[in-house]
Amino acid sequence: MKILNRYLVRSVISGALLALFVLSLLDWVFGFLGQLDGSGKGGLSLAQIFLYSLYTEPQRMYELFPSSVLIGSIMSLGAMSANSELIAMRAAGVSIGGVVRAVLRAGIVMVCVAVALGEWLAPAGENKAQALKLAVQAGSTVIASEQDVWARDGSRYIHIGHVLPNHQLRDVSIYEVNGANRLEAVIRAQSAVYVNKGWRLKQVEVSRFSADRVQVKRYAELAQSTLVQPTLFGLLDTRPRDMGAVALARYIGYLKSNGLDAARYELAFWQRFTTPLSALVMLLLAVPFVFGSLRSGGAGQRLFIGVLVGIGFYFVNRLMGQAGLVYGVSPLLSASFPLILFAIAGLLALRRLR
């Protein structure tokens, strides 16, 4: 039995990884071509577009992962069914429950792969992709590292602690130097917002340095004509896909403590857990499709339906996330509803096999 279990685990993992590779390759090709048509080129050269598409691919692989697991496992188990291997296993005393347990063991491995993609590879790739675009569009005047941003505006050096949506900045520090590279003034603001083609600093403290003293003044609001180009906000904005679960949890805490909307970050946080678990649910769904075809024929039709289910899960997952943000649904419910829905469907389908 151990040999059969290992064979099942190996077949399911290899099939899922193959499906993930094929779907990701197709996705990368279309993404690369989409960048080449000029709509998302953003001043990148051909080589830079190639690098950018490679950097962003792990995130798309992460989103395609559950569907790839379902499609790959159906294909691998379907091949075993076509070769009568599953019939031989049943004749050797392997129950459907035994097959499910072996498949779920493979699912544990796939969960680990999904966690690695979502926590390390995808955020790192997205950060590199954004840094590449930022370097092309802003040159050396802006440098972004995780959530921190450094910018240069003539003789001023600007540090931004947090870049928020809607052209908002938090924890802004401006360092003004003279021609001899000596510090003349430091402007610290709790926040800044871009309105009417200019910046408004709020809760400001201005420290000016002279030979014998430091003069400090405080303002409720202070106007600044330049700070960061608004056209760069799409690259500087802290996006959920750029962070792992731990970083998301910290950032959500920061947003809530400052009275800011954290819904899209909470959704991404819960999806860091539901996406890997979806691999197990997809494997539960694969077993009824394969064993159902053994009983009633029409294996090709059932496999085709299984592929549609996998693609359907991908779109339902994305739709629920966006609809939840628009209509104010709990991020936890938005992230877990597709998982629960398909898990119930898989368990009901398994029960019919018994």
PDB file of N, CA and C in Angstrom, residues 297-350:
ATOM      1  N   GLY A 297     -18.854   6.329 -17.492  1.00  0.00           N
ATOM      2  CA  GLY A 297     -18.318   6.624 -18.810  1.00  0.00           C
ATOM      3  C   GLY A 297     -18.214   8.118 -19.037  1.00  0.00           C
ATOM      4  N   GLY A 298     -17.889   8.515 -20.234  1.00  0.00           N
ATOM      5  CA  GLY A 298     -17.774   9.931 -20.553  1.00  0.00           C
ATOM      6  C   GLY A 298     -16.636  10.592 -19.817  1.00  0.00           C
ATOM      7  N   ALA A 299     -15.488   9.922 -19.732  1.00  0.00           N
ATOM      8  CA  ALA A 299     -14.355  10.471 -18.974  1.00  0.00           C
ATOM      9  C   ALA A 299     -13.898  11.794 -19.553  1.00  0.00           C
ATOM     10  N   GLY A 300     -13.834  11.879 -20.884  1.00  0.00           N
ATOM     11  CA  GLY A 300     -13.382  13.117 -21.506  1.00  0.00           C
ATOM     12  C   GLY A 300     -14.284  14.289 -21.156  1.00  0.00           C
ATOM     13  N   GLN A 301     -15.597  14.028 -21.139  1.00  0.00           N
ATOM     14  CA  GLN A 301     -16.541  15.082 -20.801  1.00  0.00           C
ATOM     15  C   GLN A 301     -16.357  15.539 -19.361  1.00  0.00           C
ATOM     16  N   ARG A 302     -16.177  14.597 -18.466  1.00  0.00           N
ATOM     17  CA  ARG A 302     -16.007  14.940 -17.054  1.00  0.00           C
ATOM     18  C   ARG A 302     -14.694  15.689 -16.829  1.00  0.00           C
ATOM     19  N   LEU A 303     -13.666  15.297 -17.519  1.00  0.00           N
ATOM     20  CA  LEU A 303     -12.395  16.013 -17.378  1.00  0.00           C
ATOM     21  C   LEU A 303     -12.522  17.440 -17.893  1.00  0.00           C
ATOM     22  N   PHE A 304     -13.279  17.594 -18.982  1.00  0.00           N
ATOM     23  CA  PHE A 304     -13.489  18.933 -19.516  1.00  0.00           C
ATOM     24  C   PHE A 304     -14.265  19.800 -18.521  1.00  0.00           C
ATOM     25  N   ILE A 305     -15.270  19.216 -17.893  1.00  0.00           N
ATOM     26  CA  ILE A 305     -16.035  19.949 -16.877  1.00  0.00           C
ATOM     27  C   ILE A 305     -15.138  20.318 -15.696  1.00  0.00           C
ATOM     28  N   GLY A 306     -14.239  19.401 -15.346  1.00  0.00           N
ATOM     29  CA  GLY A 306     -13.311  19.682 -14.255  1.00  0.00           C
ATOM     30  C   GLY A 306     -12.419  20.872 -14.564  1.00  0.00           C
ATOM     31  N   VAL A 307     -11.952  20.955 -15.803  1.00  0.00           N
ATOM     32  CA  VAL A 307     -11.137  22.101 -16.214  1.00  0.00           C
ATOM     33  C   VAL A 307     -11.946  23.389 -16.092  1.00  0.00           C
ATOM     34  N   LEU A 308     -13.216  23.332 -16.516  1.00  0.00           N
ATOM     35  CA  LEU A 308     -14.067  24.515 -16.398  1.00  0.00           C
ATOM     36  C   LEU A 308     -14.278  24.909 -14.940  1.00  0.00           C
ATOM     37  N   VAL A 309     -14.390  23.917 -14.064  1.00  0.00           N
ATOM     38  CA  VAL A 309     -14.554  24.212 -12.640  1.00  0.00           C
ATOM     39  C   VAL A 309     -13.320  24.931 -12.092  1.00  0.00           C
ATOM     40  N   GLY A 310     -12.144  24.460 -12.510  1.00  0.00           N
ATOM     41  CA  GLY A 310     -10.911  25.099 -12.055  1.00  0.00           C
ATOM     42  C   GLY A 310     -10.825  26.547 -12.508  1.00  0.00           C
ATOM     43  N   ILE A 311     -11.156  26.794 -13.773  1.00  0.00           N
ATOM     44  CA  ILE A 311     -11.156  28.172 -14.280  1.00  0.00           C
ATOM     45  C   ILE A 311     -12.251  28.988 -13.590  1.00  0.00           C
ATOM     46  N   GLY A 312     -13.404  28.327 -13.332  1.00  0.00           N
ATOM     47  CA  GLY A 312     -14.492  29.016 -12.641  1.00  0.00           C
ATOM     48  C   GLY A 312     -14.098  29.449 -11.244  1.00  0.00           C
ATOM     49  N   PHE A 313     -13.338  28.599 -10.542  1.00  0.00           N
ATOM     50  CA  PHE A 313     -12.880  28.974  -9.199  1.00  0.00           C
ATOM     51  C   PHE A 313     -12.002  30.210  -9.258  1.00  0.00           C
ATOM     52  N   TYR A 314     -11.144  30.275 -10.254  1.00  0.00           N
ATOM     53  CA  TYR A 314     -10.257  31.428 -10.407  1.00  0.00           C
ATOM     54  C   TYR A 314     -11.060  32.716 -10.546  1.00  0.00           C
ATOM     55  N   PHE A 315     -12.096  32.680 -11.394  1.00  0.00           N
ATOM     56  CA  PHE A 315     -12.875  33.891 -11.620  1.00  0.00           C
ATOM     57  C   PHE A 315     -13.801  34.213 -10.441  1.00  0.00           C
ATOM     58  N   VAL A 316     -14.380  33.190  -9.824  1.00  0.00           N
ATOM     59  CA  VAL A 316     -15.231  33.425  -8.649  1.00  0.00           C
ATOM     60  C   VAL A 316     -14.416  34.027  -7.521  1.00  0.00           C
ATOM     61  N   ASN A 317     -13.205  33.533  -7.334  1.00  0.00           N
ATOM     62  CA  ASN A 317     -12.335  34.052  -6.276  1.00  0.00           C
ATOM     63  C   ASN A 317     -12.035  35.533  -6.495  1.00  0.00           C
ATOM     64  N   ARG A 318     -11.705  35.894  -7.727  1.00  0.00           N
ATOM     65  CA  ARG A 318     -11.412  37.298  -8.036  1.00  0.00           C
ATOM     66  C   ARG A 318     -12.670  38.162  -7.947  1.00  0.00           C
ATOM     67  N   LEU A 319     -13.782  37.636  -8.434  1.00  0.00           N
ATOM     68  CA  LEU A 319     -15.034  38.392  -8.406  1.00  0.00           C
ATOM     69  C   LEU A 319     -15.485  38.672  -6.983  1.00  0.00           C
ATOM     70  N   MET A 320     -15.411  37.665  -6.113  1.00  0.00           N
ATOM     71  CA  MET A 320     -15.832  37.850  -4.727  1.00  0.00           C
ATOM     72  C   MET A 320     -14.957  38.878  -4.024  1.00  0.00           C
ATOM     73  N   GLY A 321     -13.661  38.858  -4.312  1.00  0.00           N
ATOM     74  CA  GLY A 321     -12.762  39.825  -3.681  1.00  0.00           C
ATOM     75  C   GLY A 321     -13.118  41.250  -4.068  1.00  0.00           C
ATOM     76  N   GLN A 322     -13.315  41.481  -5.376  1.00  0.00           N
ATOM     77  CA  GLN A 322     -13.638  42.835  -5.841  1.00  0.00           C
ATOM     78  C   GLN A 322     -15.030  43.265  -5.392  1.00  0.00           C
ATOM     79  N   ALA A 323     -15.998  42.353  -5.459  1.00  0.00           N
ATOM     80  CA  ALA A 323     -17.357  42.690  -5.032  1.00  0.00           C
ATOM     81  C   ALA A 323     -17.396  42.999  -3.539  1.00  0.00           C
ATOM     82  N   GLY A 324     -16.608  42.251  -2.762  1.00  0.00           N
ATOM     83  CA  GLY A 324     -16.554  42.509  -1.329  1.00  0.00           C
ATOM     84  C   GLY A 324     -16.032  43.897  -1.015  1.00  0.00           C
ATOM     85  N   LEU A 325     -15.018  44.347  -1.764  1.00  0.00           N
ATOM     86  CA  LEU A 325     -14.470  45.689  -1.546  1.00  0.00           C
ATOM     87  C   LEU A 325     -15.480  46.761  -1.932  1.00  0.00           C
ATOM     88  N   VAL A 326     -16.208  46.522  -3.026  1.00  0.00           N
ATOM     89  CA  VAL A 326     -17.164  47.522  -3.508  1.00  0.00           C
ATOM     90  C   VAL A 326     -18.363  47.644  -2.567  1.00  0.00           C
ATOM     91  N   TYR A 327     -18.871  46.503  -2.103  1.00  0.00           N
ATOM     92  CA  TYR A 327     -20.105  46.509  -1.307  1.00  0.00           C
ATOM     93  C   TYR A 327     -19.862  46.415   0.200  1.00  0.00           C
ATOM     94  N   GLY A 328     -18.617  46.499   0.618  1.00  0.00           N
ATOM     95  CA  GLY A 328     -18.323  46.539   2.042  1.00  0.00           C
ATOM     96  C   GLY A 328     -18.489  45.219   2.768  1.00  0.00           C
ATOM     97  N   VAL A 329     -18.348  44.102   2.060  1.00  0.00           N
ATOM     98  CA  VAL A 329     -18.433  42.784   2.694  1.00  0.00           C
ATOM     99  C   VAL A 329     -17.164  42.532   3.507  1.00  0.00           C
ATOM    100  N   SER A 330     -17.292  41.788   4.582  1.00  0.00           N
ATOM    101  CA  SER A 330     -16.134  41.462   5.415  1.00  0.00           C
ATOM    102  C   SER A 330     -15.032  40.823   4.570  1.00  0.00           C
ATOM    103  N   PRO A 331     -13.789  41.319   4.657  1.00  0.00           N
ATOM    104  CA  PRO A 331     -12.694  40.722   3.879  1.00  0.00           C
ATOM    105  C   PRO A 331     -12.510  39.231   4.153  1.00  0.00           C
ATOM    106  N   LEU A 332     -12.705  38.817   5.408  1.00  0.00           N
ATOM    107  CA  LEU A 332     -12.584  37.389   5.734  1.00  0.00           C
ATOM    108  C   LEU A 332     -13.630  36.578   4.985  1.00  0.00           C
ATOM    109  N   LEU A 333     -14.861  37.075   4.937  1.00  0.00           N
ATOM    110  CA  LEU A 333     -15.928  36.366   4.215  1.00  0.00           C
ATOM    111  C   LEU A 333     -15.650  36.360   2.718  1.00  0.00           C
ATOM    112  N   SER A 334     -15.205  37.486   2.177  1.00  0.00           N
ATOM    113  CA  SER A 334     -14.911  37.557   0.738  1.00  0.00           C
ATOM    114  C   SER A 334     -13.819  36.587   0.337  1.00  0.00           C
ATOM    115  N   ALA A 335     -12.806  36.446   1.202  1.00  0.00           N
ATOM    116  CA  ALA A 335     -11.684  35.559   0.886  1.00  0.00           C
ATOM    117  C   ALA A 335     -12.043  34.092   1.065  1.00  0.00           C
ATOM    118  N   SER A 336     -12.893  33.791   2.043  1.00  0.00           N
ATOM    119  CA  SER A 336     -13.165  32.386   2.378  1.00  0.00           C
ATOM    120  C   SER A 336     -14.404  31.829   1.685  1.00  0.00           C
ATOM    121  N   PHE A 337     -15.299  32.687   1.183  1.00  0.00           N
ATOM    122  CA  PHE A 337     -16.539  32.179   0.599  1.00  0.00           C
ATOM    123  C   PHE A 337     -16.302  31.230  -0.574  1.00  0.00           C
ATOM    124  N   PRO A 338     -15.462  31.573  -1.573  1.00  0.00           N
ATOM    125  CA  PRO A 338     -15.219  30.607  -2.665  1.00  0.00           C
ATOM    126  C   PRO A 338     -14.640  29.295  -2.158  1.00  0.00           C
ATOM    127  N   LEU A 339     -13.738  29.384  -1.177  1.00  0.00           N
ATOM    128  CA  LEU A 339     -13.131  28.173  -0.614  1.00  0.00           C
ATOM    129  C   LEU A 339     -14.195  27.282   0.031  1.00  0.00           C
ATOM    130  N   ILE A 340     -15.063  27.887   0.850  1.00  0.00           N
ATOM    131  CA  ILE A 340     -16.111  27.121   1.529  1.00  0.00           C
ATOM    132  C   ILE A 340     -17.100  26.541   0.525  1.00  0.00           C
ATOM    133  N   LEU A 341     -17.489  27.356  -0.459  1.00  0.00           N
ATOM    134  CA  LEU A 341     -18.454  26.909  -1.467  1.00  0.00           C
ATOM    135  C   LEU A 341     -17.948  25.691  -2.232  1.00  0.00           C
ATOM    136  N   PHE A 342     -16.721  25.749  -2.705  1.00  0.00           N
ATOM    137  CA  PHE A 342     -16.174  24.631  -3.483  1.00  0.00           C
ATOM    138  C   PHE A 342     -15.834  23.446  -2.586  1.00  0.00           C
ATOM    139  N   ALA A 343     -15.507  23.695  -1.318  1.00  0.00           N
ATOM    140  CA  ALA A 343     -15.254  22.585  -0.387  1.00  0.00           C
ATOM    141  C   ALA A 343     -16.535  21.794  -0.129  1.00  0.00           C
ATOM    142  N   ILE A 344     -17.640  22.502   0.055  1.00  0.00           N
ATOM    143  CA  ILE A 344     -18.926  21.824   0.249  1.00  0.00           C
ATOM    144  C   ILE A 344     -19.285  21.008  -0.985  1.00  0.00           C
ATOM    145  N   ALA A 345     -19.078  21.610  -2.158  1.00  0.00           N
ATOM    146  CA  ALA A 345     -19.371  20.881  -3.405  1.00  0.00           C
ATOM    147  C   ALA A 345     -18.517  19.621  -3.516  1.00  0.00           C
ATOM    148  N   GLY A 346     -17.225  19.721  -3.145  1.00  0.00           N
ATOM    149  CA  GLY A 346     -16.346  18.555  -3.206  1.00  0.00           C
ATOM    150  C   GLY A 346     -16.754  17.466  -2.233  1.00  0.00           C
ATOM    151  N   LEU A 347     -17.123  17.839  -1.011  1.00  0.00           N
ATOM    152  CA  LEU A 347     -17.540  16.848  -0.013  1.00  0.00           C
ATOM    153  C   LEU A 347     -18.844  16.161  -0.417  1.00  0.00           C
ATOM    154  N   LEU A 348     -19.781  16.930  -0.970  1.00  0.00           N
ATOM    155  CA  LEU A 348     -21.036  16.328  -1.437  1.00  0.00           C
ATOM    156  C   LEU A 348     -20.782  15.360  -2.588  1.00  0.00           C
ATOM    157  N   ALA A 349     -19.887  15.736  -3.496  1.00  0.00           N
ATOM    158  CA  ALA A 349     -19.562  14.849  -4.625  1.00  0.00           C
ATOM    159  C   ALA A 349     -18.880  13.574  -4.134  1.00  0.00           C
ATOM    160  N   LEU A 350     -17.996  13.690  -3.139  1.00  0.00           N
ATOM    161  CA  LEU A 350     -17.349  12.496  -2.579  1.00  0.00           C
ATOM    162  C   LEU A 350     -18.371  11.583  -1.904  1.00  0.00           C
TER     163      LEU A 350
END
